């Protein structure tokens, strides 16, 4: 049965291309429009807002051709609704744990992934196709990549759970073509060097840049196999690493703030069984404080400590206004007497 309602994202990510200069002519590319897509991942449903750049130089090989964010391909395949992490988990459950399609479907549903059993079969096909992408059709890839004259190689590993194989995906950021996908039990520099060597030997065009999450073994493999080639850290991972000290400080601040607002339950007990306006107001403020405490943020941009501070300040401000109104009302009653 087809799904009748659209998926509701629980968060949003904005992706922008790291590269600003056209890879063909070297002139600046401007952000000309924005695309959106909703993606189901193991951590929830996310709305991706994709900033698209284009080269405006007439006569350029990439004139008016879209240049999409490099990070998009590390999250999902083109035209797909489910993330690569879901596909990697489906493949691991099938080939490593030898689970049936109904068992895989039940495991995904248990993790909060809303998916049909028929879709699990489709994702298994996608996994097999990814793993089978070993550049066997090198003539087609060479013809496709020869026109652009170079590639920007993106390298990323997907491990759905600890202990499972890592699905390594190598793709070209310019064309979006997946060049190689292979499952490995380990991720040493020697293992990754073999993958890089295989891709470099098969594409037939120079690699002018590499984008990755900066994992130490990846850095060593790139330095060994592609000496002198610029290695760009993915902007999302760079931002997450740069914000890590701030995020830790924010987490400590949230912990201290939560200590100051403990004791909500005893206050609620004081008004149990009452249905007057004051009791309803007390229950409303207690619910607001409880909601503020339990609402977490996501690194690197959503600081949960700052969010908690802001919400508690709003609750305190509201209480102060209520107190002032109550005091002025009592004073007016006293003067009328």
PDB file of C-alpha atoms in Angstrom, residues 17-220:
ATOM      1  CA  UNK A  17      29.067  23.647  -1.974  1.00  0.00           C
ATOM      2  CA  UNK A  18      32.559  23.961  -0.532  1.00  0.00           C
ATOM      3  CA  UNK A  19      33.995  24.808  -3.932  1.00  0.00           C
ATOM      4  CA  UNK A  20      33.377  28.377  -5.094  1.00  0.00           C
ATOM      5  CA  UNK A  21      35.397  28.423  -8.323  1.00  0.00           C
ATOM      6  CA  UNK A  22      34.298  26.617 -11.449  1.00  0.00           C
ATOM      7  CA  UNK A  23      36.382  23.451 -11.904  1.00  0.00           C
ATOM      8  CA  UNK A  24      36.412  23.970 -15.685  1.00  0.00           C
ATOM      9  CA  UNK A  25      37.287  27.664 -16.126  1.00  0.00           C
ATOM     10  CA  UNK A  26      38.257  28.812 -12.627  1.00  0.00           C
ATOM     11  CA  UNK A  27      35.760  31.686 -12.478  1.00  0.00           C
ATOM     12  CA  UNK A  28      33.549  32.192  -9.388  1.00  0.00           C
ATOM     13  CA  UNK A  29      30.303  30.243  -9.284  1.00  0.00           C
ATOM     14  CA  UNK A  30      27.334  31.935  -7.656  1.00  0.00           C
ATOM     15  CA  UNK A  31      24.496  30.339  -5.706  1.00  0.00           C
ATOM     16  CA  UNK A  32      21.584  30.663  -8.119  1.00  0.00           C
ATOM     17  CA  UNK A  33      18.805  28.592  -6.554  1.00  0.00           C
ATOM     18  CA  UNK A  34      17.932  26.158  -3.807  1.00  0.00           C
ATOM     19  CA  UNK A  35      16.590  22.604  -3.856  1.00  0.00           C
ATOM     20  CA  UNK A  36      14.964  20.696  -1.029  1.00  0.00           C
ATOM     21  CA  UNK A  37      14.686  16.997  -0.344  1.00  0.00           C
ATOM     22  CA  UNK A  38      13.434  14.999   2.622  1.00  0.00           C
ATOM     23  CA  UNK A  39      15.678  12.167   3.750  1.00  0.00           C
ATOM     24  CA  UNK A  40      14.994   9.303   6.152  1.00  0.00           C
ATOM     25  CA  UNK A  41      18.082   8.355   8.177  1.00  0.00           C
ATOM     26  CA  UNK A  42      18.729   6.158  11.187  1.00  0.00           C
ATOM     27  CA  UNK A  43      18.770   9.272  13.383  1.00  0.00           C
ATOM     28  CA  UNK A  44      15.436  10.596  12.103  1.00  0.00           C
ATOM     29  CA  UNK A  45      13.886  12.414   9.169  1.00  0.00           C
ATOM     30  CA  UNK A  46      15.809  15.454   7.954  1.00  0.00           C
ATOM     31  CA  UNK A  47      14.986  18.136   5.413  1.00  0.00           C
ATOM     32  CA  UNK A  48      17.991  19.048   3.287  1.00  0.00           C
ATOM     33  CA  UNK A  49      18.154  22.555   1.862  1.00  0.00           C
ATOM     34  CA  UNK A  50      20.672  22.410  -0.966  1.00  0.00           C
ATOM     35  CA  UNK A  51      22.357  25.565  -2.243  1.00  0.00           C
ATOM     36  CA  UNK A  52      23.146  25.118  -5.949  1.00  0.00           C
ATOM     37  CA  UNK A  53      25.965  27.019  -7.661  1.00  0.00           C
ATOM     38  CA  UNK A  54      26.302  27.619 -11.403  1.00  0.00           C
ATOM     39  CA  UNK A  55      29.015  28.961 -13.672  1.00  0.00           C
ATOM     40  CA  UNK A  56      27.798  31.967 -15.668  1.00  0.00           C
ATOM     41  CA  UNK A  57      30.763  32.217 -18.062  1.00  0.00           C
ATOM     42  CA  UNK A  58      29.578  31.789 -21.648  1.00  0.00           C
ATOM     43  CA  UNK A  59      31.649  29.175 -23.452  1.00  0.00           C
ATOM     44  CA  UNK A  60      32.664  27.323 -20.295  1.00  0.00           C
ATOM     45  CA  UNK A  61      32.239  23.545 -20.406  1.00  0.00           C
ATOM     46  CA  UNK A  62      30.117  23.802 -17.259  1.00  0.00           C
ATOM     47  CA  UNK A  63      28.084  26.841 -18.326  1.00  0.00           C
ATOM     48  CA  UNK A  64      24.755  26.799 -16.429  1.00  0.00           C
ATOM     49  CA  UNK A  65      25.399  23.267 -15.185  1.00  0.00           C
ATOM     50  CA  UNK A  66      24.469  22.851 -11.513  1.00  0.00           C
ATOM     51  CA  UNK A  67      27.182  22.258  -8.944  1.00  0.00           C
ATOM     52  CA  UNK A  68      25.522  20.651  -5.944  1.00  0.00           C
ATOM     53  CA  UNK A  69      26.886  20.463  -2.365  1.00  0.00           C
ATOM     54  CA  UNK A  70      29.594  17.843  -2.053  1.00  0.00           C
ATOM     55  CA  UNK A  71      28.187  16.594   1.269  1.00  0.00           C
ATOM     56  CA  UNK A  72      24.895  15.576  -0.341  1.00  0.00           C
ATOM     57  CA  UNK A  73      26.377  12.487  -1.936  1.00  0.00           C
ATOM     58  CA  UNK A  74      27.695  11.278   1.411  1.00  0.00           C
ATOM     59  CA  UNK A  75      24.147  11.237   2.784  1.00  0.00           C
ATOM     60  CA  UNK A  76      22.041   9.682   0.041  1.00  0.00           C
ATOM     61  CA  UNK A  77      21.974   8.416  -3.517  1.00  0.00           C
ATOM     62  CA  UNK A  78      20.412  10.692  -6.168  1.00  0.00           C
ATOM     63  CA  UNK A  79      16.600  10.541  -6.335  1.00  0.00           C
ATOM     64  CA  UNK A  80      16.439   8.392  -3.190  1.00  0.00           C
ATOM     65  CA  UNK A  81      14.341   8.907  -0.074  1.00  0.00           C
ATOM     66  CA  UNK A  82      16.433   6.851   2.364  1.00  0.00           C
ATOM     67  CA  UNK A  83      19.934   7.718   3.506  1.00  0.00           C
ATOM     68  CA  UNK A  84      23.049   5.710   2.814  1.00  0.00           C
ATOM     69  CA  UNK A  85      23.224   4.773   6.499  1.00  0.00           C
ATOM     70  CA  UNK A  86      19.869   2.982   6.163  1.00  0.00           C
ATOM     71  CA  UNK A  87      21.074   1.176   3.029  1.00  0.00           C
ATOM     72  CA  UNK A  88      24.296   0.178   4.803  1.00  0.00           C
ATOM     73  CA  UNK A  89      22.353  -1.228   7.765  1.00  0.00           C
ATOM     74  CA  UNK A  90      19.999  -3.156   5.466  1.00  0.00           C
ATOM     75  CA  UNK A  91      22.970  -4.725   3.691  1.00  0.00           C
ATOM     76  CA  UNK A  92      24.745  -5.547   6.957  1.00  0.00           C
ATOM     77  CA  UNK A  93      21.664  -7.214   8.431  1.00  0.00           C
ATOM     78  CA  UNK A  94      21.201  -9.238   5.265  1.00  0.00           C
ATOM     79  CA  UNK A  95      24.736 -10.359   4.480  1.00  0.00           C
ATOM     80  CA  UNK A  96      26.405 -10.342   7.903  1.00  0.00           C
ATOM     81  CA  UNK A  97      23.514 -11.358  10.173  1.00  0.00           C
ATOM     82  CA  UNK A  98      21.696 -13.416   7.476  1.00  0.00           C
ATOM     83  CA  UNK A  99      18.300 -11.931   8.344  1.00  0.00           C
ATOM     84  CA  UNK A 100      15.227 -12.241   6.156  1.00  0.00           C
ATOM     85  CA  UNK A 101      13.415  -9.268   4.643  1.00  0.00           C
ATOM     86  CA  UNK A 102      10.605  -9.368   7.284  1.00  0.00           C
ATOM     87  CA  UNK A 103      13.247  -9.479  10.044  1.00  0.00           C
ATOM     88  CA  UNK A 104      15.120  -6.528   8.532  1.00  0.00           C
ATOM     89  CA  UNK A 105      11.826  -4.643   8.239  1.00  0.00           C
ATOM     90  CA  UNK A 106      11.051  -5.324  11.903  1.00  0.00           C
ATOM     91  CA  UNK A 107      14.555  -4.213  12.954  1.00  0.00           C
ATOM     92  CA  UNK A 108      14.217  -0.926  11.071  1.00  0.00           C
ATOM     93  CA  UNK A 109      10.766  -0.266  12.525  1.00  0.00           C
ATOM     94  CA  UNK A 110      12.171  -0.952  15.999  1.00  0.00           C
ATOM     95  CA  UNK A 111      14.728   1.810  15.377  1.00  0.00           C
ATOM     96  CA  UNK A 112      11.993   4.261  14.411  1.00  0.00           C
ATOM     97  CA  UNK A 113      12.481   4.067  10.631  1.00  0.00           C
ATOM     98  CA  UNK A 114       9.071   4.239   8.942  1.00  0.00           C
ATOM     99  CA  UNK A 115       9.452   1.974   5.923  1.00  0.00           C
ATOM    100  CA  UNK A 116       7.430  -0.548   3.946  1.00  0.00           C
ATOM    101  CA  UNK A 117       8.568  -4.149   3.631  1.00  0.00           C
ATOM    102  CA  UNK A 118       8.677  -3.827  -0.161  1.00  0.00           C
ATOM    103  CA  UNK A 119      11.033  -0.863   0.207  1.00  0.00           C
ATOM    104  CA  UNK A 120      13.427  -3.051   2.205  1.00  0.00           C
ATOM    105  CA  UNK A 121      13.726  -5.280  -0.864  1.00  0.00           C
ATOM    106  CA  UNK A 122      14.448  -2.233  -3.031  1.00  0.00           C
ATOM    107  CA  UNK A 123      17.138  -1.032  -0.625  1.00  0.00           C
ATOM    108  CA  UNK A 124      18.751  -4.463  -0.689  1.00  0.00           C
ATOM    109  CA  UNK A 125      18.978  -4.139  -4.461  1.00  0.00           C
ATOM    110  CA  UNK A 126      20.583  -0.709  -4.072  1.00  0.00           C
ATOM    111  CA  UNK A 127      23.105  -2.117  -1.591  1.00  0.00           C
ATOM    112  CA  UNK A 128      24.060  -4.923  -3.946  1.00  0.00           C
ATOM    113  CA  UNK A 129      24.418  -2.446  -6.802  1.00  0.00           C
ATOM    114  CA  UNK A 130      26.668  -0.219  -4.692  1.00  0.00           C
ATOM    115  CA  UNK A 131      28.907  -3.081  -3.646  1.00  0.00           C
ATOM    116  CA  UNK A 132      29.017  -4.291  -7.251  1.00  0.00           C
ATOM    117  CA  UNK A 133      30.209  -0.856  -8.393  1.00  0.00           C
ATOM    118  CA  UNK A 134      33.882  -1.698  -8.763  1.00  0.00           C
ATOM    119  CA  UNK A 135      34.590   0.172 -11.962  1.00  0.00           C
ATOM    120  CA  UNK A 136      34.109  -2.949 -14.067  1.00  0.00           C
ATOM    121  CA  UNK A 137      32.677  -0.749 -16.804  1.00  0.00           C
ATOM    122  CA  UNK A 138      35.745   1.475 -16.943  1.00  0.00           C
ATOM    123  CA  UNK A 139      35.113   2.424 -20.584  1.00  0.00           C
ATOM    124  CA  UNK A 140      31.799   4.073 -19.680  1.00  0.00           C
ATOM    125  CA  UNK A 141      33.352   5.889 -16.734  1.00  0.00           C
ATOM    126  CA  UNK A 142      36.289   7.072 -18.792  1.00  0.00           C
ATOM    127  CA  UNK A 143      33.955   8.429 -21.470  1.00  0.00           C
ATOM    128  CA  UNK A 144      31.835  10.209 -18.883  1.00  0.00           C
ATOM    129  CA  UNK A 145      34.752  11.743 -17.006  1.00  0.00           C
ATOM    130  CA  UNK A 146      36.902  12.586 -20.025  1.00  0.00           C
ATOM    131  CA  UNK A 147      34.560  15.445 -20.928  1.00  0.00           C
ATOM    132  CA  UNK A 148      35.140  17.224 -17.627  1.00  0.00           C
ATOM    133  CA  UNK A 149      38.872  16.455 -17.626  1.00  0.00           C
ATOM    134  CA  UNK A 150      39.254  15.974 -13.876  1.00  0.00           C
ATOM    135  CA  UNK A 151      37.531  14.668 -10.780  1.00  0.00           C
ATOM    136  CA  UNK A 152      37.129  15.849  -7.198  1.00  0.00           C
ATOM    137  CA  UNK A 153      37.127  12.652  -5.178  1.00  0.00           C
ATOM    138  CA  UNK A 154      34.900  12.300  -2.106  1.00  0.00           C
ATOM    139  CA  UNK A 155      35.658   9.444   0.276  1.00  0.00           C
ATOM    140  CA  UNK A 156      33.359   8.403   3.103  1.00  0.00           C
ATOM    141  CA  UNK A 157      32.750   5.294   5.198  1.00  0.00           C
ATOM    142  CA  UNK A 158      29.348   4.216   6.525  1.00  0.00           C
ATOM    143  CA  UNK A 159      29.114   1.883   9.520  1.00  0.00           C
ATOM    144  CA  UNK A 160      25.523   1.372  10.680  1.00  0.00           C
ATOM    145  CA  UNK A 161      26.497  -0.262  13.979  1.00  0.00           C
ATOM    146  CA  UNK A 162      29.667  -1.063  15.878  1.00  0.00           C
ATOM    147  CA  UNK A 163      31.021  -4.430  14.771  1.00  0.00           C
ATOM    148  CA  UNK A 164      29.529  -4.306  11.275  1.00  0.00           C
ATOM    149  CA  UNK A 165      31.515  -3.924   8.088  1.00  0.00           C
ATOM    150  CA  UNK A 166      32.113  -0.388   6.866  1.00  0.00           C
ATOM    151  CA  UNK A 167      30.700   0.435   3.440  1.00  0.00           C
ATOM    152  CA  UNK A 168      33.232   2.726   1.770  1.00  0.00           C
ATOM    153  CA  UNK A 169      31.882   4.905  -1.042  1.00  0.00           C
ATOM    154  CA  UNK A 170      34.131   6.860  -3.427  1.00  0.00           C
ATOM    155  CA  UNK A 171      32.433   9.278  -5.800  1.00  0.00           C
ATOM    156  CA  UNK A 172      33.135  12.214  -8.067  1.00  0.00           C
ATOM    157  CA  UNK A 173      31.738  15.502  -6.742  1.00  0.00           C
ATOM    158  CA  UNK A 174      31.579  17.114 -10.200  1.00  0.00           C
ATOM    159  CA  UNK A 175      29.409  14.525 -11.919  1.00  0.00           C
ATOM    160  CA  UNK A 176      27.940  12.837  -8.832  1.00  0.00           C
ATOM    161  CA  UNK A 177      29.061   9.461 -10.173  1.00  0.00           C
ATOM    162  CA  UNK A 178      29.713   6.703  -7.643  1.00  0.00           C
ATOM    163  CA  UNK A 179      33.105   5.353  -8.669  1.00  0.00           C
ATOM    164  CA  UNK A 180      33.592   2.601  -6.125  1.00  0.00           C
ATOM    165  CA  UNK A 181      31.698   1.053  -3.212  1.00  0.00           C
ATOM    166  CA  UNK A 182      33.136  -1.741  -1.129  1.00  0.00           C
ATOM    167  CA  UNK A 183      32.609  -3.223   2.332  1.00  0.00           C
ATOM    168  CA  UNK A 184      35.711  -3.576   4.497  1.00  0.00           C
ATOM    169  CA  UNK A 185      36.170  -5.106   7.930  1.00  0.00           C
ATOM    170  CA  UNK A 186      38.947  -2.629   8.726  1.00  0.00           C
ATOM    171  CA  UNK A 187      39.755   0.913   7.689  1.00  0.00           C
ATOM    172  CA  UNK A 188      43.527   1.125   7.843  1.00  0.00           C
ATOM    173  CA  UNK A 189      45.521   3.434   5.615  1.00  0.00           C
ATOM    174  CA  UNK A 190      46.730   0.409   3.642  1.00  0.00           C
ATOM    175  CA  UNK A 191      43.155  -0.748   2.969  1.00  0.00           C
ATOM    176  CA  UNK A 192      42.058   2.694   1.812  1.00  0.00           C
ATOM    177  CA  UNK A 193      45.185   3.132  -0.305  1.00  0.00           C
ATOM    178  CA  UNK A 194      44.128   0.080  -2.324  1.00  0.00           C
ATOM    179  CA  UNK A 195      40.730   1.668  -2.998  1.00  0.00           C
ATOM    180  CA  UNK A 196      42.283   4.979  -4.018  1.00  0.00           C
ATOM    181  CA  UNK A 197      44.793   3.251  -6.281  1.00  0.00           C
ATOM    182  CA  UNK A 198      42.016   1.321  -7.999  1.00  0.00           C
ATOM    183  CA  UNK A 199      39.961   4.449  -8.658  1.00  0.00           C
ATOM    184  CA  UNK A 200      42.901   6.546  -9.861  1.00  0.00           C
ATOM    185  CA  UNK A 201      43.969   3.819 -12.273  1.00  0.00           C
ATOM    186  CA  UNK A 202      40.470   3.389 -13.697  1.00  0.00           C
ATOM    187  CA  UNK A 203      39.115   6.924 -14.204  1.00  0.00           C
ATOM    188  CA  UNK A 204      41.775   8.076 -16.664  1.00  0.00           C
ATOM    189  CA  UNK A 205      41.661  11.741 -15.534  1.00  0.00           C
ATOM    190  CA  UNK A 206      43.623  13.535 -12.813  1.00  0.00           C
ATOM    191  CA  UNK A 207      42.293  13.873  -9.275  1.00  0.00           C
ATOM    192  CA  UNK A 208      42.478  17.590  -8.454  1.00  0.00           C
ATOM    193  CA  UNK A 209      41.049  17.420  -4.939  1.00  0.00           C
ATOM    194  CA  UNK A 210      39.849  15.106  -2.185  1.00  0.00           C
ATOM    195  CA  UNK A 211      37.035  15.689   0.319  1.00  0.00           C
ATOM    196  CA  UNK A 212      36.602  13.561   3.449  1.00  0.00           C
ATOM    197  CA  UNK A 213      35.817  13.727   7.153  1.00  0.00           C
ATOM    198  CA  UNK A 214      39.529  13.967   7.959  1.00  0.00           C
ATOM    199  CA  UNK A 215      39.873  10.530   9.556  1.00  0.00           C
ATOM    200  CA  UNK A 216      43.539   9.834  10.303  1.00  0.00           C
ATOM    201  CA  UNK A 217      43.712   6.702   8.149  1.00  0.00           C
ATOM    202  CA  UNK A 218      42.129   8.599   5.231  1.00  0.00           C
ATOM    203  CA  UNK A 219      44.687  11.386   5.549  1.00  0.00           C
ATOM    204  CA  UNK A 220      47.549   8.903   5.473  1.00  0.00           C
TER     205      UNK A 220
END
